[in-house]
Short mmCIF file of C-alpha atoms and ligand atoms in Angstrom, two decimals:
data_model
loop_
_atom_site.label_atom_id
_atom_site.label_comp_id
_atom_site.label_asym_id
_atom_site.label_seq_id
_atom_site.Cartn_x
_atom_site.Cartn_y
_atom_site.Cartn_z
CA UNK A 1 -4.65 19.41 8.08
CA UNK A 2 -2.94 15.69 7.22
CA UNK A 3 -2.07 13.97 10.57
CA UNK A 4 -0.12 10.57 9.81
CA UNK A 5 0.33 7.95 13.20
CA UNK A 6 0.55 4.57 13.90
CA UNK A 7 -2.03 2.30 12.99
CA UNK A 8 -3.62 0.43 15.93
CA UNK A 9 -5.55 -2.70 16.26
CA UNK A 10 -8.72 -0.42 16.59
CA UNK A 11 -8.48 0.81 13.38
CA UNK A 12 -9.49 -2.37 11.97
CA UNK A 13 -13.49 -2.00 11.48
CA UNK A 14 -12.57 1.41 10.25
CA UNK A 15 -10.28 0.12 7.36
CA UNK A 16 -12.35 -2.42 6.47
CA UNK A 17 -15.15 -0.08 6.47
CA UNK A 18 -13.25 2.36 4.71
CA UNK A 19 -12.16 -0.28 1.67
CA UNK A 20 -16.24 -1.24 1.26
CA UNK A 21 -16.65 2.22 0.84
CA UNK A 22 -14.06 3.49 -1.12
CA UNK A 23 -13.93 1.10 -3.69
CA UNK A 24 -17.88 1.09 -4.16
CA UNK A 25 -17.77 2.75 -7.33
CA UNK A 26 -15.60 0.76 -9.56
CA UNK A 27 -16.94 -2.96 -7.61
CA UNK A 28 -19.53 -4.55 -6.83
CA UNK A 29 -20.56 -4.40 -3.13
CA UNK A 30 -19.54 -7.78 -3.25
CA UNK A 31 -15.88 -7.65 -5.12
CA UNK A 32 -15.31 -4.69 -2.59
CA UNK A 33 -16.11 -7.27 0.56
CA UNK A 34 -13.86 -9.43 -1.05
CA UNK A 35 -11.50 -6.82 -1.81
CA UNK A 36 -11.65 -6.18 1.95
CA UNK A 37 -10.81 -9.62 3.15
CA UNK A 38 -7.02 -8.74 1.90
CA UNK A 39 -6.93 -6.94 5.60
CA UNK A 40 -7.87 -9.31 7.97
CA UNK A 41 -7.02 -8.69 11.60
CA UNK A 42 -4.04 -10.00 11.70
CA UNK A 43 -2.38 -7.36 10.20
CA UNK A 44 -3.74 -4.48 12.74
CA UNK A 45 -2.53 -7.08 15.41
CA UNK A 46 0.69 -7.90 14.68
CA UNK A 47 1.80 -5.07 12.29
CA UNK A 48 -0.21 -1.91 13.47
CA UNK A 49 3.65 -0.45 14.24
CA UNK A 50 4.90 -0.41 11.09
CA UNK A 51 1.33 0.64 9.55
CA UNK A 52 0.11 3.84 8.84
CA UNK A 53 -3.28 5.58 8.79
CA UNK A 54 -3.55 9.27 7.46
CA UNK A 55 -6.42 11.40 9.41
CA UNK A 56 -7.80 14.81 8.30
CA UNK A 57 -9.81 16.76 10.66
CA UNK A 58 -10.18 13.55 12.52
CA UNK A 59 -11.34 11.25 9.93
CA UNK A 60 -9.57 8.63 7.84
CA UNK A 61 -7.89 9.87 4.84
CA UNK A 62 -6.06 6.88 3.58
CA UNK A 63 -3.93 4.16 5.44
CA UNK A 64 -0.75 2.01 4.58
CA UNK A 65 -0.12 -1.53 6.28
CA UNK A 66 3.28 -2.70 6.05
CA UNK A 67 6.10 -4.40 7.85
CA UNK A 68 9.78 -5.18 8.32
CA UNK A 69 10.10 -9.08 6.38
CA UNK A 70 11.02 -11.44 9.20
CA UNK A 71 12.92 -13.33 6.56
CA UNK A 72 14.60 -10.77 4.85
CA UNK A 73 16.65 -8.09 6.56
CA UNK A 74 17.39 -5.89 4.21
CA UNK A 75 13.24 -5.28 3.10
CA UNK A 76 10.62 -3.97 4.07
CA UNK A 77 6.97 -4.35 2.06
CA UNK A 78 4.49 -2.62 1.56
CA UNK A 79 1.28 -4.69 1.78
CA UNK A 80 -1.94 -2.12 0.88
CA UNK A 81 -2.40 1.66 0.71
CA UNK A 82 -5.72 2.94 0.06
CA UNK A 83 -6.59 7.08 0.08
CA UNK A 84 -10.39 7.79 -0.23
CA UNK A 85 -11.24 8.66 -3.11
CA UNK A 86 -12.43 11.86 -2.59
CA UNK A 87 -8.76 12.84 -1.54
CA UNK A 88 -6.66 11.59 -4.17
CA UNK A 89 -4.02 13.13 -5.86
CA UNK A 90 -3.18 15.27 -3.20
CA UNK A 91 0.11 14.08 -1.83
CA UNK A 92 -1.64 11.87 0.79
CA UNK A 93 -0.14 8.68 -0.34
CA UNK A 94 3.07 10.02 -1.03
CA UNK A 95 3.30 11.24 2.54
CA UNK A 96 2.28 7.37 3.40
CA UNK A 97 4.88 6.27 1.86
CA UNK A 98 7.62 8.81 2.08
CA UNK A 99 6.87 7.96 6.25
CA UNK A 100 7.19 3.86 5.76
CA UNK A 101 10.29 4.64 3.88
CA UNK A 102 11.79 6.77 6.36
CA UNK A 103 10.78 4.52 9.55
CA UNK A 104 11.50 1.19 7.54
CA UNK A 105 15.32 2.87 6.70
CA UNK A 106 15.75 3.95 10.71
CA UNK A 107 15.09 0.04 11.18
CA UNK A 108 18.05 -0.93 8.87
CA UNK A 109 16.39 -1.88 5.64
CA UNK A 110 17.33 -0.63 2.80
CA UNK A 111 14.41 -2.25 0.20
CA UNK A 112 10.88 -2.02 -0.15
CA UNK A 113 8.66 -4.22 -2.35
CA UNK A 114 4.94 -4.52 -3.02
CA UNK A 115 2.96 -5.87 -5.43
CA UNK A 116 -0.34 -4.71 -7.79
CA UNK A 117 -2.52 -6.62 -10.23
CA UNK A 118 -1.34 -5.77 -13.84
CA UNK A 119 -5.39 -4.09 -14.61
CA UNK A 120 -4.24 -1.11 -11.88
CA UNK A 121 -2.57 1.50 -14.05
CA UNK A 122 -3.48 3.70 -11.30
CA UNK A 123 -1.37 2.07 -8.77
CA UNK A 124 1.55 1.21 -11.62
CA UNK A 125 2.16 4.88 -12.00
CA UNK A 126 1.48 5.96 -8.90
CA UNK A 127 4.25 3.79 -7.52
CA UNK A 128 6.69 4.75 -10.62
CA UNK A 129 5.94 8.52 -9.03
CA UNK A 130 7.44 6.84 -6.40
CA UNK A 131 10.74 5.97 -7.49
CA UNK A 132 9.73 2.39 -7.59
CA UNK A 133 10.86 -0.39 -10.52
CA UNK A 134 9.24 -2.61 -12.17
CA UNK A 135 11.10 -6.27 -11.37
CA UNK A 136 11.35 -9.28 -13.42
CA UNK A 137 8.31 -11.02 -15.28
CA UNK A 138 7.88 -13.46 -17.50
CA UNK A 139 5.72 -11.24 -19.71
CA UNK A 140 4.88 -8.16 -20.76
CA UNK A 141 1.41 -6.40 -21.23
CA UNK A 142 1.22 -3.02 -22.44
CA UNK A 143 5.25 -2.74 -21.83
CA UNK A 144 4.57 -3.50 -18.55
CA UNK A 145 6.79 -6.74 -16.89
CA UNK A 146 4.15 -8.97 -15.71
CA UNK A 147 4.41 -12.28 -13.43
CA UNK A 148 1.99 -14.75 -14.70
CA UNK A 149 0.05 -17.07 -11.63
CA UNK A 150 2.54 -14.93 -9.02
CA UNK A 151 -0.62 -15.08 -6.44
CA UNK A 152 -2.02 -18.51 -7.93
CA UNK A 153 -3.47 -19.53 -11.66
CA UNK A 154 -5.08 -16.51 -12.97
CA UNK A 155 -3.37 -14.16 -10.67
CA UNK A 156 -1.09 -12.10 -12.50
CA UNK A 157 1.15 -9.37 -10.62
CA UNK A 158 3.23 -6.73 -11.41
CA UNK A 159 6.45 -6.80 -8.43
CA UNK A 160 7.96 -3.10 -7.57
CA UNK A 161 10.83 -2.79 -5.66
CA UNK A 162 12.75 0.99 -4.55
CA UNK A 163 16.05 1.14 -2.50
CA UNK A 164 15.76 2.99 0.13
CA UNK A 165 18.95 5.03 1.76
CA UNK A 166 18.93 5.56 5.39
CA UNK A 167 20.58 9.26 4.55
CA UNK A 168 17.56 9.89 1.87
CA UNK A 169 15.84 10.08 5.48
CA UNK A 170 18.41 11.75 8.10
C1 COA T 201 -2.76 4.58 -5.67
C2 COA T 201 -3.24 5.58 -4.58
C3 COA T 201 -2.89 4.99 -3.21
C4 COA T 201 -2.53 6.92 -4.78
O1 COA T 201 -2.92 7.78 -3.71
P1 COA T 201 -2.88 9.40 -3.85
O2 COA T 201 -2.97 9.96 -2.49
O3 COA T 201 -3.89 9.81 -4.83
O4 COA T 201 -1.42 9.62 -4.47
P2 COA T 201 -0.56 10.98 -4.35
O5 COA T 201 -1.47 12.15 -4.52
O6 COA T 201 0.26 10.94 -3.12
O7 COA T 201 0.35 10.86 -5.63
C5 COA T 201 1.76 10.62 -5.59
C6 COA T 201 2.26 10.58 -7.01
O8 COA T 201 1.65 9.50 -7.74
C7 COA T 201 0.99 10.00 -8.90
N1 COA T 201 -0.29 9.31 -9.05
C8 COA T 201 -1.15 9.00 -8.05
N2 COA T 201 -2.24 8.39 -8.56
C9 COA T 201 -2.04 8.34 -9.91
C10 COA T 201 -2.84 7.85 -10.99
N3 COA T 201 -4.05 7.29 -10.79
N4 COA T 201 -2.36 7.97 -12.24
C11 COA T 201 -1.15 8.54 -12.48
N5 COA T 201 -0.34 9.04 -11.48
C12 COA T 201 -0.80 8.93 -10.21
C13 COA T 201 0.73 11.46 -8.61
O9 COA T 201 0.65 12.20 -9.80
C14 COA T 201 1.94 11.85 -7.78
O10 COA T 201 3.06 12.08 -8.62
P3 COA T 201 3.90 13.43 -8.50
O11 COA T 201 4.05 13.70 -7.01
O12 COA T 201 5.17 13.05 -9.17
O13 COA T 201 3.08 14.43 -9.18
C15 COA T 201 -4.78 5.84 -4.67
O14 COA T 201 -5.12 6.17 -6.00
C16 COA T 201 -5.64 4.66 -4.24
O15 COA T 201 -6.01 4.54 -3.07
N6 COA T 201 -5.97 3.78 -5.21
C17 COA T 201 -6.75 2.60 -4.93
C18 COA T 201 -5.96 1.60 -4.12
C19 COA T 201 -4.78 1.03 -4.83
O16 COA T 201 -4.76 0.85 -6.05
N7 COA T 201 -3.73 0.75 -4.06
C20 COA T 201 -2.47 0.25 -4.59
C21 COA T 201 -2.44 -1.22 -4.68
S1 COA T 201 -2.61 -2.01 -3.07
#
């Protein structure tokens, strides 16, 4: 049985936990820690509302932290989703997501964006499942539009954006 809620500041150890964990087979124990550091506090502080964390007979299936963009009205983004791997490909992120979208449209905006690193065919076509495009670039790897140094020198990223239409949701 999938249960999706609210994240809550609480959750934090778990997630960060769960990201050590979860990505120990294709890191290092190190790169995961690292990997880890991309959800700091903060974000189960001050965003916990608009997050998401998917249960399963209690236990933490896969979260989603996202917000409303205090600068932009009309988006919302999508920061990290994660979905142990032992659960994958089972619909859990796609009920993540299908909830953001649905709760980010109630609060009047009608775009989402997020982000991945150009190496994550995984994520790319999980988010084209999604009904997400690929934006811009100023190259292309693989036929994929890539932004080189978007996150800094070195840091490539692919940008997806979906519209999102608040009767999609009603
Ligand atoms: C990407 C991720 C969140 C997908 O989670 P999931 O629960 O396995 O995804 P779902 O089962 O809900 O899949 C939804 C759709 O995406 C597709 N999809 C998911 N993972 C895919 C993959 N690795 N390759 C191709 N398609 C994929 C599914 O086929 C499904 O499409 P369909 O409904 O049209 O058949 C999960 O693989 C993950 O946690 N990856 C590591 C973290 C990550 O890369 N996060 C994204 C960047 S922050």
């Amino acid at each position: 049985m999938i249960d999706l809620r609210p994240a809550r500041e609480e959750d934090h150890p778990e997630i960060v936990a769960a990201i050590q964990r979860w990505w120990s087979d294709s890191r290092s124990p190190e790169a995961a820690r690292e990997l880890s550091l991309l959800v700091p506090r903060l974000f189960l502080q001050h965003f916990a509302g608009t997050s998401l964390v998917a249960e399963q007979d209690g236990r933490m299936a896969g979260f989603l932290i996202g917000f409303g963009s205090a600068d932009r009205a009309a988006d919302a983004y999508i920061h990290f989703v994660g979905v142990d791997p032992e659960l994958r490909r089972s619909g859990f992120a796609r009920r993540l997501y299908g909830e953001f979208f649905a709760a980010a449209a109630r609060a009047g905006r009608t775009r989402v964006h997020c982000v991945t690193s150009p190496a994550n065919t995984g994520s790319i076509a999980f988010h084209r499942s999604m009904g997400f495009e690929l934006t811009g670039g100023d190259a292309e790897i693989g036929g994929i539009p890539v932004h080189r140094d978007y996150d800094g020198a070195g840091h490539d990223r692919v940008c997806f954006v979906r519209e999102i239409e608040p009767a999609e949701f009603r």
